[in-house]
Amino acid sequence: MPAYRPPAIPSSEITPRSVYLRRREFMGLMAGAGLMLGAGGARAEAPATVPLKTVASGYKVDEPLTPREDVTTYNNFYEFGADKADPSRHSQDFKPRPWTITVDGLVAKPQTFDVDKLIAELPVEERVYRMRCVEAWSMVIPWNGFPLKSLLDRVEPLGSAKFVAFETVVRPEEMPGQSGLFQPMPWPYVEGLRLDEAQHPLAILAVGLYGETLPNQNGAPIRLVVPWKYGFKGIKSIVRISLVETQPPNSWNSLQGSEYGFYANVNPEVDHPRWSQATERRIGESGFFGSGRRPTLMFNGYADEVASLYAGMDLRANY
Ligand SMILES: Nc1nc2c(c(=O)[nH]1)N[C@H]1C(S)=C(S)[C@@H](COP(=O)(O)O)O[C@H]1N2
Ligand SMILES: [Mo]
């Protein structure tokens, strides 16, 4: 794995679509002819990602980045299967472009946005964030994206809007986890945030990682990243964002409310009913004592920035 270097891409745009498509076609042909042996035979070659024009940001983490290989092969994305290796293996038929995202509900200007237009119009920042899954593993990921607030501002939320609801695409023909005999959960996958959480500068819509467009398994072409919350809040492949008055449902809470809350703020003092949340396993590290475990930080290390959002709230009751 070569060391990560920030992308030295000219300030033009992402690679022209024609080049991207030709490369995909080429790889598809080679894979079909059995000429690409590196990936272990049966595994189809993943669609190509393309470089993104990215600007620096002040958001850094003083810990080593999780290797791209781990970020893109150890995933939770049940639409492609329930095992960690499923999303990278079974998402090669998913078509993340072209893509639109509708932002509606309690807003003055409901709109449908083309994702590649948004990418061209909004400054795409690099945000290096810790990511803590509720299953007690973690990573450090260099995301590329823009504040969720930049998008919300464009539709002008009304005073009556108190929450933001998110919805993932439903495409059984491209997502084997939505079409097989085993359907792990109801679709679409949905998530929600309080409006003030959604408008917090740390909350972003990611369109890339490691300086390139998102691989399918990481939620292409656009997904939520809320670094002070457990990973399941980071809903992938979003097609709709709706401003609403009351707390919207979120998939894991609907499925198992005693284990997964709405807020899902990372809190080492509130254990999951079936395991401790006090420590976490950093993927890609063996650790000094061979375990790779490290203490989990309150709000995943972002307490200084976000604790005030929850002043006066019982963090044990609102897990
Ligand atoms: N649509 C959808 N979004 C999802 C999930 C999912 O199964 N479906 N899994 C969530 C969980 S549990 C985690 S930990 C993160 C994983 O993101 P990553 O695979 O990019 O690390 O995505 C979240 N977003
Ligand atoms: Mo997760």
CSV table of N, CA and C in Angstrom, one decimal, residues 102-241:
chain,number,residue,atom,x,y,z
A,102,THR,N,-32.9,14.3,-4.0
A,102,THR,CA,-34.0,15.3,-3.9
A,102,THR,C,-34.0,15.8,-2.4
A,103,VAL,N,-34.1,17.1,-2.3
A,103,VAL,CA,-34.2,17.7,-0.9
A,103,VAL,C,-35.5,18.4,-0.8
A,104,ASP,N,-36.4,17.9,0.1
A,104,ASP,CA,-37.8,18.4,0.1
A,104,ASP,C,-38.3,18.5,1.5
A,105,GLY,N,-39.6,18.6,1.6
A,105,GLY,CA,-40.2,18.7,2.9
A,105,GLY,C,-40.5,20.1,3.3
A,106,LEU,N,-40.2,20.4,4.6
A,106,LEU,CA,-40.4,21.8,5.1
A,106,LEU,C,-39.3,22.7,4.7
A,107,VAL,N,-39.3,23.1,3.5
A,107,VAL,CA,-38.3,24.0,2.9
A,107,VAL,C,-39.0,25.0,2.0
A,108,ALA,N,-38.4,26.1,1.8
A,108,ALA,CA,-38.9,27.1,0.9
A,108,ALA,C,-38.7,26.8,-0.6
A,109,LYS,N,-37.5,26.1,-0.8
A,109,LYS,CA,-37.2,25.8,-2.2
A,109,LYS,C,-36.8,24.3,-2.4
A,110,PRO,N,-37.8,23.4,-2.4
A,110,PRO,CA,-37.5,22.0,-2.7
A,110,PRO,C,-36.8,21.9,-4.0
A,111,GLN,N,-35.8,21.0,-4.1
A,111,GLN,CA,-35.0,20.9,-5.3
A,111,GLN,C,-34.5,19.5,-5.5
A,112,THR,N,-34.2,19.1,-6.8
A,112,THR,CA,-33.5,17.9,-7.1
A,112,THR,C,-32.2,18.2,-7.6
A,113,PHE,N,-31.1,17.7,-7.0
A,113,PHE,CA,-29.7,18.1,-7.4
A,113,PHE,C,-29.0,17.0,-8.1
A,114,ASP,N,-28.3,17.3,-9.2
A,114,ASP,CA,-27.4,16.3,-9.8
A,114,ASP,C,-26.1,16.3,-9.0
A,115,VAL,N,-25.7,15.1,-8.6
A,115,VAL,CA,-24.6,15.0,-7.7
A,115,VAL,C,-23.3,15.5,-8.3
A,116,ASP,N,-23.0,15.2,-9.6
A,116,ASP,CA,-21.8,15.7,-10.2
A,116,ASP,C,-21.8,17.2,-10.3
A,117,LYS,N,-23.0,17.8,-10.5
A,117,LYS,CA,-23.1,19.3,-10.5
A,117,LYS,C,-22.7,19.9,-9.2
A,118,LEU,N,-23.2,19.2,-8.1
A,118,LEU,CA,-22.9,19.7,-6.8
A,118,LEU,C,-21.4,19.6,-6.5
A,119,ILE,N,-20.8,18.5,-7.0
A,119,ILE,CA,-19.4,18.3,-6.8
A,119,ILE,C,-18.6,19.4,-7.5
A,120,ALA,N,-19.1,19.8,-8.7
A,120,ALA,CA,-18.4,20.9,-9.4
A,120,ALA,C,-18.6,22.3,-8.8
A,121,GLU,N,-19.8,22.4,-8.2
A,121,GLU,CA,-20.1,23.8,-7.7
A,121,GLU,C,-19.6,24.0,-6.2
A,122,LEU,N,-19.6,23.0,-5.4
A,122,LEU,CA,-19.3,23.2,-4.0
A,122,LEU,C,-17.8,22.9,-3.8
A,123,PRO,N,-17.1,23.7,-2.9
A,123,PRO,CA,-15.7,23.2,-2.6
A,123,PRO,C,-15.7,21.9,-1.9
A,124,VAL,N,-15.0,20.9,-2.5
A,124,VAL,CA,-15.0,19.6,-1.8
A,124,VAL,C,-13.7,19.6,-0.9
A,125,GLU,N,-14.0,19.4,0.4
A,125,GLU,CA,-12.9,19.5,1.3
A,125,GLU,C,-12.4,18.1,1.7
A,126,GLU,N,-11.1,18.1,2.2
A,126,GLU,CA,-10.7,16.8,2.8
A,126,GLU,C,-10.9,16.9,4.3
A,127,ARG,N,-11.6,15.9,4.8
A,127,ARG,CA,-11.9,15.8,6.2
A,127,ARG,C,-11.4,14.5,6.8
A,128,VAL,N,-10.4,14.5,7.6
A,128,VAL,CA,-9.9,13.3,8.2
A,128,VAL,C,-10.6,13.1,9.5
A,129,TYR,N,-11.4,12.1,9.6
A,129,TYR,CA,-12.2,11.8,10.7
A,129,TYR,C,-12.0,10.4,11.3
A,130,ARG,N,-12.2,10.3,12.6
A,130,ARG,CA,-12.3,9.0,13.2
A,130,ARG,C,-13.7,8.5,12.9
A,131,MET,N,-13.8,7.2,12.7
A,131,MET,CA,-15.1,6.5,12.4
A,131,MET,C,-15.2,5.4,13.4
A,132,ARG,N,-16.3,5.4,14.2
A,132,ARG,CA,-16.4,4.4,15.2
A,132,ARG,C,-17.8,3.6,15.0
A,133,CYS,N,-17.6,2.4,14.6
A,133,CYS,CA,-18.9,1.6,14.4
A,133,CYS,C,-19.4,1.1,15.8
A,134,VAL,N,-20.7,1.0,15.9
A,134,VAL,CA,-21.3,0.5,17.1
A,134,VAL,C,-20.8,-0.9,17.5
A,135,GLU,N,-20.3,-1.6,16.5
A,135,GLU,CA,-19.7,-3.0,16.8
A,135,GLU,C,-18.4,-2.9,17.4
A,136,ALA,N,-17.9,-1.7,17.8
A,136,ALA,CA,-16.6,-1.6,18.5
A,136,ALA,C,-15.4,-1.8,17.7
A,137,TRP,N,-15.4,-1.5,16.4
A,137,TRP,CA,-14.2,-1.3,15.6
A,137,TRP,C,-14.2,0.1,15.1
A,138,SER,N,-13.0,0.6,14.7
A,138,SER,CA,-12.9,2.0,14.3
A,138,SER,C,-11.8,2.1,13.2
A,139,MET,N,-11.9,3.2,12.5
A,139,MET,CA,-10.9,3.6,11.4
A,139,MET,C,-10.6,5.1,11.5
A,140,VAL,N,-9.6,5.5,10.8
A,140,VAL,CA,-9.4,6.9,10.5
A,140,VAL,C,-9.4,7.1,9.0
A,141,ILE,N,-10.4,7.9,8.5
A,141,ILE,CA,-10.6,7.9,7.1
A,141,ILE,C,-10.5,9.4,6.6
A,142,PRO,N,-9.7,9.5,5.5
A,142,PRO,CA,-9.7,10.9,4.8
A,142,PRO,C,-10.9,11.0,3.8
A,143,TRP,N,-12.0,11.6,4.3
A,143,TRP,CA,-13.1,11.7,3.4
A,143,TRP,C,-13.0,13.0,2.5
A,144,ASN,N,-13.7,13.0,1.5
A,144,ASN,CA,-13.8,14.2,0.6
A,144,ASN,C,-15.3,14.5,0.6
A,145,GLY,N,-15.6,15.8,0.9
A,145,GLY,CA,-17.0,16.1,0.9
A,145,GLY,C,-17.3,17.6,1.3
A,146,PHE,N,-18.5,17.9,1.5
A,146,PHE,CA,-18.9,19.3,1.8
A,146,PHE,C,-19.9,19.2,3.0
A,147,PRO,N,-19.9,20.4,3.7
A,147,PRO,CA,-20.8,20.4,4.9
A,147,PRO,C,-22.3,20.1,4.4
A,148,LEU,N,-23.0,19.3,5.1
A,148,LEU,CA,-24.4,19.0,4.9
A,148,LEU,C,-25.1,20.3,4.9
A,149,LYS,N,-24.7,21.3,5.7
A,149,LYS,CA,-25.4,22.6,5.8
A,149,LYS,C,-25.3,23.3,4.5
A,150,SER,N,-24.3,23.1,3.7
A,150,SER,CA,-24.2,23.8,2.4
A,150,SER,C,-25.4,23.4,1.5
A,151,LEU,N,-25.8,22.2,1.6
A,151,LEU,CA,-26.9,21.7,0.7
A,151,LEU,C,-28.2,22.2,1.4
A,152,LEU,N,-28.3,22.1,2.7
A,152,LEU,CA,-29.6,22.5,3.3
A,152,LEU,C,-29.9,24.0,3.1
A,153,ASP,N,-28.8,24.8,3.1
A,153,ASP,CA,-29.0,26.2,2.9
A,153,ASP,C,-29.6,26.5,1.6
A,154,ARG,N,-29.3,25.7,0.6
A,154,ARG,CA,-29.8,25.9,-0.8
A,154,ARG,C,-31.3,25.8,-0.9
A,155,VAL,N,-31.9,24.9,0.0
A,155,VAL,CA,-33.4,24.7,0.0
A,155,VAL,C,-34.1,25.6,1.0
A,156,GLU,N,-33.4,26.3,1.8
A,156,GLU,CA,-34.0,27.2,2.8
A,156,GLU,C,-35.0,26.5,3.7
A,157,PRO,N,-34.5,25.8,4.8
A,157,PRO,CA,-35.4,25.2,5.7
A,157,PRO,C,-36.4,26.2,6.4
A,158,LEU,N,-37.7,25.8,6.5
A,158,LEU,CA,-38.7,26.6,7.2
A,158,LEU,C,-38.5,26.5,8.7
A,159,GLY,N,-39.1,27.5,9.4
A,159,GLY,CA,-39.0,27.5,10.9
A,159,GLY,C,-39.6,26.3,11.5
A,160,SER,N,-40.5,25.6,10.8
A,160,SER,CA,-41.2,24.5,11.4
A,160,SER,C,-40.3,23.2,11.2
A,161,ALA,N,-39.3,23.2,10.5
A,161,ALA,CA,-38.4,22.1,10.3
A,161,ALA,C,-37.6,21.8,11.5
A,162,LYS,N,-37.7,20.6,12.1
A,162,LYS,CA,-36.9,20.4,13.3
A,162,LYS,C,-35.9,19.2,13.1
A,163,PHE,N,-36.2,18.3,12.2
A,163,PHE,CA,-35.4,17.1,11.9
A,163,PHE,C,-35.1,17.0,10.4
A,164,VAL,N,-34.1,16.2,10.1
A,164,VAL,CA,-33.8,15.9,8.7
A,164,VAL,C,-33.8,14.3,8.6
A,165,ALA,N,-34.6,13.9,7.6
A,165,ALA,CA,-34.7,12.4,7.3
A,165,ALA,C,-33.9,12.1,6.0
A,166,PHE,N,-33.3,11.0,6.0
A,166,PHE,CA,-32.4,10.5,4.9
A,166,PHE,C,-32.9,9.2,4.4
A,167,GLU,N,-32.7,8.9,3.1
A,167,GLU,CA,-33.2,7.7,2.5
A,167,GLU,C,-32.2,7.2,1.5
A,168,THR,N,-31.9,5.9,1.6
A,168,THR,CA,-31.0,5.2,0.6
A,168,THR,C,-31.8,4.7,-0.6
A,169,VAL,N,-31.1,4.6,-1.7
A,169,VAL,CA,-31.7,4.0,-2.9
A,169,VAL,C,-32.2,2.6,-2.7
A,170,VAL,N,-33.3,2.2,-3.4
A,170,VAL,CA,-33.7,0.8,-3.5
A,170,VAL,C,-33.6,0.3,-4.9
A,171,ARG,N,-32.6,-0.6,-5.1
A,171,ARG,CA,-32.4,-1.1,-6.5
A,171,ARG,C,-32.1,-2.6,-6.4
A,172,PRO,N,-33.1,-3.4,-6.2
A,172,PRO,CA,-32.8,-4.9,-6.0
A,172,PRO,C,-32.0,-5.5,-7.2
A,173,GLU,N,-32.2,-4.9,-8.4
A,173,GLU,CA,-31.5,-5.4,-9.5
A,173,GLU,C,-30.0,-5.2,-9.5
A,174,GLU,N,-29.6,-4.2,-8.7
A,174,GLU,CA,-28.1,-3.9,-8.6
A,174,GLU,C,-27.6,-4.2,-7.2
A,175,MET,N,-28.5,-4.4,-6.2
A,175,MET,CA,-28.0,-4.6,-4.9
A,175,MET,C,-28.5,-6.0,-4.4
A,176,PRO,N,-27.6,-7.0,-4.4
A,176,PRO,CA,-28.0,-8.4,-4.1
A,176,PRO,C,-28.6,-8.6,-2.7
A,177,GLY,N,-28.2,-7.7,-1.8
A,177,GLY,CA,-28.8,-7.8,-0.4
A,177,GLY,C,-30.3,-7.4,-0.4
A,178,GLN,N,-30.7,-6.8,-1.4
A,178,GLN,CA,-32.1,-6.4,-1.5
A,178,GLN,C,-33.0,-7.4,-2.3
A,179,SER,N,-32.3,-8.4,-2.9
A,179,SER,CA,-33.1,-9.3,-3.7
A,179,SER,C,-33.0,-10.7,-3.3
A,180,GLY,N,-32.0,-11.1,-2.5
A,180,GLY,CA,-31.8,-12.5,-2.2
A,180,GLY,C,-32.9,-13.0,-1.3
A,181,LEU,N,-32.8,-14.3,-1.0
A,181,LEU,CA,-33.8,-15.0,-0.1
A,181,LEU,C,-33.7,-14.3,1.3
A,182,PHE,N,-32.5,-14.0,1.7
A,182,PHE,CA,-32.2,-13.5,3.1
A,182,PHE,C,-32.3,-11.9,3.0
A,183,GLN,N,-33.3,-11.4,3.5
A,183,GLN,CA,-33.5,-9.9,3.5
A,183,GLN,C,-33.2,-9.4,5.0
A,184,PRO,N,-32.0,-8.9,5.2
A,184,PRO,CA,-31.7,-8.6,6.6
A,184,PRO,C,-32.5,-7.5,7.3
A,185,MET,N,-33.0,-6.6,6.5
A,185,MET,CA,-33.8,-5.5,7.1
A,185,MET,C,-34.7,-4.9,6.0
A,186,PRO,N,-35.8,-4.2,6.4
A,186,PRO,CA,-36.7,-3.6,5.5
A,186,PRO,C,-35.9,-2.4,4.7
A,187,TRP,N,-36.3,-2.2,3.5
A,187,TRP,CA,-35.7,-1.2,2.6
A,187,TRP,C,-36.8,-0.1,2.4
A,188,PRO,N,-36.4,1.1,2.1
A,188,PRO,CA,-35.0,1.6,2.1
A,188,PRO,C,-34.4,1.8,3.5
A,189,TYR,N,-33.1,1.7,3.6
A,189,TYR,CA,-32.4,2.1,4.8
A,189,TYR,C,-32.7,3.6,5.0
A,190,VAL,N,-33.1,3.9,6.3
A,190,VAL,CA,-33.4,5.3,6.6
A,190,VAL,C,-32.6,5.8,7.8
A,191,GLU,N,-32.4,7.1,7.9
A,191,GLU,CA,-31.7,7.6,9.0
A,191,GLU,C,-32.2,9.0,9.3
A,192,GLY,N,-31.8,9.6,10.4
A,192,GLY,CA,-32.3,11.0,10.7
A,192,GLY,C,-31.3,11.7,11.7
A,193,LEU,N,-31.4,13.0,11.6
A,193,LEU,CA,-30.7,13.9,12.5
A,193,LEU,C,-31.6,15.0,13.0
A,194,ARG,N,-31.3,15.5,14.2
A,194,ARG,CA,-32.0,16.8,14.5
A,194,ARG,C,-31.4,17.8,13.6
A,195,LEU,N,-32.2,18.9,13.3
A,195,LEU,CA,-31.7,19.9,12.4
A,195,LEU,C,-30.4,20.6,12.8
A,196,ASP,N,-30.3,20.9,14.1
A,196,ASP,CA,-29.1,21.5,14.6
A,196,ASP,C,-27.9,20.6,14.5
A,197,GLU,N,-28.1,19.3,14.6
A,197,GLU,CA,-27.0,18.3,14.4
A,197,GLU,C,-26.6,18.4,12.9
A,198,ALA,N,-27.6,18.4,12.1
A,198,ALA,CA,-27.4,18.3,10.6
A,198,ALA,C,-26.6,19.6,10.1
A,199,GLN,N,-26.9,20.7,10.8
A,199,GLN,CA,-26.2,22.0,10.4
A,199,GLN,C,-24.9,22.2,11.1
A,200,HIS,N,-24.4,21.2,11.9
A,200,HIS,CA,-23.1,21.4,12.6
A,200,HIS,C,-22.0,21.2,11.6
A,201,PRO,N,-21.0,22.1,11.7
A,201,PRO,CA,-19.9,22.1,10.7
A,201,PRO,C,-19.2,20.7,10.5
A,202,LEU,N,-19.2,19.8,11.5
A,202,LEU,CA,-18.6,18.5,11.4
A,202,LEU,C,-19.4,17.6,10.5
A,203,ALA,N,-20.7,17.8,10.4
A,203,ALA,CA,-21.5,16.9,9.6
A,203,ALA,C,-21.4,17.1,8.1
A,204,ILE,N,-20.9,16.1,7.4
A,204,ILE,CA,-20.7,16.3,6.0
A,204,ILE,C,-21.4,15.3,5.1
A,205,LEU,N,-21.6,15.6,3.9
A,205,LEU,CA,-22.0,14.7,2.8
A,205,LEU,C,-20.7,14.3,2.1
A,206,ALA,N,-20.2,13.1,2.2
A,206,ALA,CA,-19.0,12.6,1.6
A,206,ALA,C,-19.3,12.2,0.2
A,207,VAL,N,-18.5,12.6,-0.8
A,207,VAL,CA,-18.6,12.2,-2.2
A,207,VAL,C,-17.3,11.4,-2.6
A,208,GLY,N,-16.3,11.3,-1.7
A,208,GLY,CA,-15.1,10.6,-2.0
A,208,GLY,C,-14.3,10.2,-0.7
A,209,LEU,N,-13.3,9.5,-0.9
A,209,LEU,CA,-12.3,9.2,0.1
A,209,LEU,C,-11.0,9.0,-0.5
A,210,TYR,N,-9.9,9.3,0.2
A,210,TYR,CA,-8.6,9.2,-0.3
A,210,TYR,C,-8.4,9.9,-1.6
A,211,GLY,N,-9.2,11.0,-1.8
A,211,GLY,CA,-9.0,11.9,-2.9
A,211,GLY,C,-9.6,11.4,-4.2
A,212,GLU,N,-10.5,10.4,-4.1
A,212,GLU,CA,-11.2,9.9,-5.3
A,212,GLU,C,-12.7,9.7,-5.0
A,213,THR,N,-13.5,9.7,-6.0
A,213,THR,CA,-14.9,9.4,-5.8
A,213,THR,C,-15.1,8.2,-5.0
A,214,LEU,N,-16.2,8.1,-4.3
A,214,LEU,CA,-16.5,7.0,-3.4
A,214,LEU,C,-16.6,5.7,-4.1
A,215,PRO,N,-15.9,4.6,-3.6
A,215,PRO,CA,-16.2,3.3,-4.2
A,215,PRO,C,-17.6,2.9,-3.8
A,216,ASN,N,-18.3,2.1,-4.6
A,216,ASN,CA,-19.7,1.7,-4.4
A,216,ASN,C,-19.9,1.2,-2.9
A,217,GLN,N,-18.9,0.4,-2.4
A,217,GLN,CA,-19.1,-0.2,-1.1
A,217,GLN,C,-19.1,0.8,0.0
A,218,ASN,N,-18.6,2.0,-0.2
A,218,ASN,CA,-18.5,3.0,0.8
A,218,ASN,C,-19.7,4.0,0.7
A,219,GLY,N,-20.6,3.7,-0.3
A,219,GLY,CA,-21.8,4.6,-0.3
A,219,GLY,C,-21.9,5.5,-1.5
A,220,ALA,N,-21.3,5.1,-2.6
A,220,ALA,CA,-21.3,6.0,-3.8
A,220,ALA,C,-22.7,6.3,-4.2
A,221,PRO,N,-23.0,7.5,-4.8
A,221,PRO,CA,-22.0,8.5,-5.0
A,221,PRO,C,-21.9,9.5,-3.8
A,222,ILE,N,-22.9,9.4,-2.9
A,222,ILE,CA,-23.0,10.4,-1.8
A,222,ILE,C,-23.5,9.8,-0.5
A,223,ARG,N,-22.8,10.0,0.6
A,223,ARG,CA,-23.3,9.4,1.9
A,223,ARG,C,-23.0,10.4,3.0
A,224,LEU,N,-23.7,10.1,4.1
A,224,LEU,CA,-23.6,11.0,5.3
A,224,LEU,C,-22.4,10.6,6.1
A,225,VAL,N,-21.7,11.5,6.7
A,225,VAL,CA,-20.6,11.2,7.7
A,225,VAL,C,-20.8,12.2,8.9
A,226,VAL,N,-21.1,11.6,10.0
A,226,VAL,CA,-21.3,12.3,11.3
A,226,VAL,C,-20.4,11.8,12.3
A,227,PRO,N,-19.2,12.3,12.4
A,227,PRO,CA,-18.1,11.6,13.1
A,227,PRO,C,-18.2,11.4,14.6
A,228,TRP,N,-19.1,12.2,15.3
A,228,TRP,CA,-19.3,12.0,16.7
A,228,TRP,C,-20.3,10.9,17.0
A,229,LYS,N,-20.9,10.3,16.0
A,229,LYS,CA,-22.0,9.3,16.2
A,229,LYS,C,-21.5,8.0,15.7
A,230,TYR,N,-22.1,6.9,16.1
A,230,TYR,CA,-21.8,5.6,15.6
A,230,TYR,C,-22.0,5.5,14.1
A,231,GLY,N,-21.2,4.6,13.5
A,231,GLY,CA,-21.2,4.5,12.0
A,231,GLY,C,-22.5,4.3,11.4
A,232,PHE,N,-23.5,3.7,12.1
A,232,PHE,CA,-24.8,3.4,11.3
A,232,PHE,C,-25.5,4.7,11.0
A,233,LYS,N,-25.2,5.8,11.7
A,233,LYS,CA,-25.8,7.1,11.3
A,233,LYS,C,-25.4,7.5,9.9
A,234,GLY,N,-24.2,7.0,9.4
A,234,GLY,CA,-23.7,7.4,8.2
A,234,GLY,C,-24.3,6.8,7.0
A,235,ILE,N,-25.5,7.1,6.7
A,235,ILE,CA,-26.3,6.5,5.7
A,235,ILE,C,-25.7,6.7,4.3
A,236,LYS,N,-25.7,5.6,3.5
A,236,LYS,CA,-25.0,5.5,2.2
A,236,LYS,C,-26.0,5.7,1.0
A,237,SER,N,-25.4,6.1,-0.1
A,237,SER,CA,-26.1,6.1,-1.4
A,237,SER,C,-27.5,6.8,-1.3
A,238,ILE,N,-27.4,8.0,-0.8
A,238,ILE,CA,-28.6,8.8,-0.5
A,238,ILE,C,-29.4,9.3,-1.7
A,239,VAL,N,-30.7,9.1,-1.8
A,239,VAL,CA,-31.5,9.6,-2.9
A,239,VAL,C,-32.4,10.7,-2.5
A,240,ARG,N,-32.7,10.8,-1.1
A,240,ARG,CA,-33.7,11.8,-0.7
A,240,ARG,C,-33.3,12.3,0.7
A,241,ILE,N,-33.5,13.6,0.9
A,241,ILE,CA,-33.3,14.2,2.2
A,241,ILE,C,-34.5,15.1,2.4
